[in-house]
Coordinates of C-alpha atoms and ligand atoms in Angstrom, one line a residue:
M1 CA -11.9 66.6 2.9
N2 CA -8.2 67.1 1.6
K3 CA -6.8 64.4 -0.5
A4 CA -5.6 61.5 1.2
M5 CA -1.7 61.5 0.5
L6 CA 1.3 59.1 1.3
S7 CA 4.8 60.3 3.2
P8 CA 6.6 57.0 3.8
S9 CA 9.4 56.9 6.9
M10 CA 12.9 57.3 5.3
M11 CA 14.2 56.0 8.9
C12 CA 12.3 52.7 8.1
A13 CA 13.5 52.6 4.4
D14 CA 16.3 49.9 3.5
L15 CA 19.3 52.8 3.5
T16 CA 21.6 50.4 2.2
R17 CA 19.2 50.6 -1.4
L18 CA 17.8 53.9 -1.0
E19 CA 18.3 54.9 -4.8
S20 CA 16.1 52.0 -5.7
T21 CA 13.7 52.7 -2.7
V22 CA 13.3 55.9 -3.5
A23 CA 12.7 55.2 -7.5
Q24 CA 10.1 52.9 -6.3
L25 CA 8.3 55.0 -4.2
E26 CA 8.6 57.6 -7.4
K27 CA 6.2 54.9 -9.4
A28 CA 4.0 54.5 -7.0
G29 CA 3.6 58.1 -6.5
V30 CA 4.2 59.1 -3.2
E31 CA 3.2 62.8 -2.5
Y32 CA 6.0 63.3 0.4
L33 CA 9.3 61.3 2.2
H34 CA 9.0 62.1 5.1
V35 CA 12.5 62.5 7.0
D36 CA 12.7 62.4 11.2
I37 CA 15.1 64.3 12.1
M38 CA 16.2 63.6 15.7
D39 CA 18.7 65.2 18.2
G40 CA 18.9 62.7 20.8
E41 CA 17.6 65.5 23.7
F42 CA 14.0 66.2 22.5
V43 CA 13.9 62.0 21.5
P44 CA 16.2 59.3 22.7
N45 CA 17.1 58.7 19.4
I46 CA 19.6 59.9 16.6
T47 CA 18.1 59.7 13.3
L48 CA 18.7 61.2 9.6
G49 CA 20.2 64.2 9.2
T50 CA 20.6 67.3 6.8
D51 CA 23.1 65.8 4.5
F52 CA 20.2 63.0 4.0
C53 CA 18.0 65.7 3.4
R54 CA 20.3 66.8 0.6
L55 CA 20.8 63.3 -0.6
L56 CA 17.3 62.5 -0.9
R57 CA 16.7 65.8 -3.0
Q58 CA 19.5 64.9 -5.4
L59 CA 17.9 61.7 -6.2
T60 CA 14.5 63.1 -6.6
D61 CA 11.6 65.9 -6.9
I62 CA 9.2 64.5 -4.6
P63 CA 9.0 66.9 -1.6
L64 CA 10.5 66.2 2.0
D65 CA 8.4 66.1 4.2
I66 CA 10.9 67.0 7.2
H67 CA 9.9 66.4 11.0
L68 CA 11.8 67.9 13.2
M69 CA 12.2 66.5 17.2
V70 CA 15.0 68.7 18.2
V71 CA 15.5 71.1 20.7
N72 CA 15.3 74.9 20.2
P73 CA 14.5 74.1 16.4
E74 CA 14.4 77.8 15.2
N75 CA 18.8 78.0 15.4
K76 CA 18.1 74.9 13.2
L77 CA 15.6 75.6 11.0
K78 CA 18.2 77.8 8.6
W79 CA 20.4 74.5 8.2
F80 CA 17.7 72.6 6.4
D81 CA 17.7 74.6 3.0
I82 CA 14.5 74.3 3.1
R83 CA 12.4 74.4 -0.3
P84 CA 9.5 75.4 -1.7
G85 CA 6.7 73.0 -1.7
E86 CA 8.1 71.3 1.2
L87 CA 6.4 70.4 4.5
V88 CA 8.1 71.6 7.8
S89 CA 6.8 70.1 11.3
V90 CA 7.7 71.3 14.3
H91 CA 6.8 70.1 17.8
C92 CA 4.9 72.7 20.4
E93 CA 6.7 71.1 22.9
S94 CA 10.7 71.9 21.9
T95 CA 10.4 75.6 21.7
A96 CA 9.5 78.7 23.3
D97 CA 9.0 80.5 20.4
I98 CA 6.8 78.3 18.0
K99 CA 5.4 81.3 15.9
G100 CA 8.6 82.8 15.3
C101 CA 9.5 78.6 13.6
L102 CA 6.4 78.9 11.6
D103 CA 6.9 82.2 10.5
C104 CA 10.5 81.0 9.1
V105 CA 9.4 78.2 7.8
H106 CA 6.5 80.1 5.9
S107 CA 9.4 82.7 4.9
L108 CA 11.3 79.7 2.9
G109 CA 8.0 78.8 0.8
A110 CA 7.3 75.7 3.0
L111 CA 4.2 74.5 4.5
A112 CA 4.4 74.6 8.4
L113 CA 2.9 72.3 10.6
A114 CA 2.7 72.1 14.0
A115 CA 3.3 68.9 15.8
L116 CA 1.9 67.3 19.0
N117 CA 3.5 65.0 20.6
P118 CA 0.8 61.6 22.5
Q119 CA 0.3 64.2 26.2
T120 CA 0.4 67.6 24.0
P121 CA -3.5 68.4 24.3
V122 CA -5.3 70.2 21.5
S123 CA -5.4 73.2 23.3
V124 CA -2.4 74.1 23.1
L125 CA -2.8 74.6 19.4
E126 CA -4.8 78.0 20.6
G127 CA -3.6 81.3 19.1
L128 CA -2.1 78.8 16.7
Y129 CA -4.5 78.4 13.8
D130 CA -3.8 81.4 11.5
D131 CA 0.2 80.6 11.9
I132 CA -0.4 76.7 10.4
D133 CA -0.9 74.8 6.8
G134 CA -1.7 72.0 9.5
V135 CA -1.0 69.4 12.5
L136 CA 0.9 66.7 12.9
V137 CA 0.0 64.5 15.7
M138 CA 2.2 61.8 17.2
S139 CA 0.2 58.8 17.5
V140 CA 3.1 56.9 19.0
N141 CA 6.2 58.5 21.1
P142 CA 8.3 60.2 18.7
G143 CA 11.5 58.9 18.3
F144 CA 11.7 54.9 17.6
A145 CA 9.5 53.2 14.7
G146 CA 7.8 49.7 14.8
Q147 CA 5.8 51.2 18.1
R148 CA 1.9 50.4 18.9
I149 CA -0.6 53.2 18.2
I150 CA -1.9 55.1 21.5
P151 CA -5.7 54.5 21.3
H152 CA -6.8 57.8 22.2
S153 CA -4.6 59.1 19.0
F154 CA -8.0 58.3 16.5
D155 CA -9.7 60.9 19.3
K156 CA -7.1 63.2 18.9
V157 CA -7.4 63.4 15.4
R158 CA -10.9 64.3 15.6
A159 CA -10.7 67.0 18.1
V160 CA -8.6 68.5 15.5
R161 CA -10.3 67.9 12.9
N162 CA -13.2 69.5 14.7
E163 CA -11.8 72.7 16.1
L164 CA -10.4 73.4 12.4
E165 CA -13.7 72.9 11.0
N166 CA -15.0 75.5 14.4
Y167 CA -12.8 77.9 12.8
G168 CA -13.3 77.7 9.4
L169 CA -10.5 76.2 8.2
A170 CA -11.5 72.7 7.2
G171 CA -8.5 72.8 4.4
K172 CA -5.7 72.8 7.1
I173 CA -3.9 69.1 6.9
I174 CA -3.9 67.0 9.0
E175 CA -0.4 64.1 9.3
V176 CA -0.5 61.2 11.2
D177 CA 2.6 59.4 12.4
G178 CA 3.2 56.6 13.9
N179 CA 2.2 52.7 13.6
I180 CA -0.1 54.0 10.8
S181 CA -0.8 50.1 9.6
F182 CA -3.5 49.4 6.6
E183 CA -6.0 49.1 9.1
N184 CA -5.0 52.4 11.7
A185 CA -4.7 54.6 8.3
E186 CA -8.8 54.1 7.5
K187 CA -9.6 54.8 10.8
M188 CA -7.4 57.7 11.1
R189 CA -8.9 58.9 7.7
A190 CA -12.3 58.4 9.2
A191 CA -11.4 60.5 12.1
G192 CA -10.4 63.4 9.6
A193 CA -6.5 62.8 8.6
D194 CA -5.1 63.8 5.1
I195 CA -1.3 62.6 5.3
F196 CA 0.0 59.1 6.4
V197 CA 3.4 58.5 7.2
G198 CA 3.6 54.7 6.2
G199 CA 7.0 53.6 8.4
T200 CA 7.2 49.5 9.3
S201 CA 3.5 49.0 9.9
S202 CA 3.1 49.1 5.8
V203 CA 5.1 50.6 3.3
F204 CA 8.1 49.2 4.7
G205 CA 6.8 46.1 5.8
G206 CA 7.5 42.5 4.8
D207 CA 5.5 42.5 1.5
S208 CA 6.6 44.6 -1.7
M209 CA 6.8 48.2 -1.6
A210 CA 4.6 48.5 -4.2
D211 CA 1.8 46.0 -3.1
N212 CA 1.9 47.9 0.3
I213 CA 1.2 51.2 -1.2
A214 CA -1.3 50.0 -3.4
R215 CA -3.1 47.9 -0.5
L216 CA -3.0 51.5 2.1
R217 CA -4.6 53.8 -0.9
A218 CA -7.7 51.1 -0.7
A219 CA -7.6 51.8 2.7
L220 CA -7.8 55.3 2.5
K221 CA -10.7 55.1 0.0
Ligands
DX5_301 C1 8.0 57.5 14.9 C2 8.6 57.4 13.4 C3 7.9 57.5 12.6 C4 6.6 55.9 12.6 C5 7.5 55.3 11.6 O1 9.2 58.2 16.0 O2 9.1 59.3 13.7 O3 8.5 57.4 11.4 O4 6.7 55.4 13.7 O5 6.8 53.8 11.2 P1 6.0 52.9 11.9 O6 5.6 53.1 13.7 O7 4.7 52.1 11.2 O8 7.3 51.9 12.6
ZN302 ZN1 8.0 61.1 12.2

């Protein structure tokens, strides 16, 4: 099993205090910064963009975890100045050329994850296992923070983990995104998840970020 890693969802951060927030996340040792890119077409919301990615790279060396929720991502990957060591998730539902997208991410030196919406069956990954570094399992319908987890998400993560193990790919990553509260994180870890997107349900909830991150780490032990 991979080490449990945190990827705070930057769309949930207080963007009026971005520099201070990033410094606190650095101090807390989070492994990635999750950047939700939405085009208002693939999902009914528009959030962060290419300039925000550039700004984050100026503020910190924490690698970005770019979650593309856009139609035809194959035409837009080049806009993001993707760097080696970053994570890029592309939705299987968003393109007819998922393999091309994954190859493009790899050609830029980054790790490529196939993202699945809640209603998308794990079977869509068949034929892709050799092309991915992991899977992003959406545990809410993508678009908005503050939603409630879709109950079958836990079984779905377990099913993806089982498939990866069946193919001898136990080292591949499973990232989970959506209402990853302290309690849900613990259950997702038991189901086989490795990277946890912390949003309003945990990292950016009411208490201090440092306390929330410590509590989330404790839940993942
Ligand atoms: C959902 C967002 C996520 C996450 C936010 O589309 O992409 O970043 O849900 O965190 P929560 O769900 O905890 O508010
Ligand atoms: Zn996301």
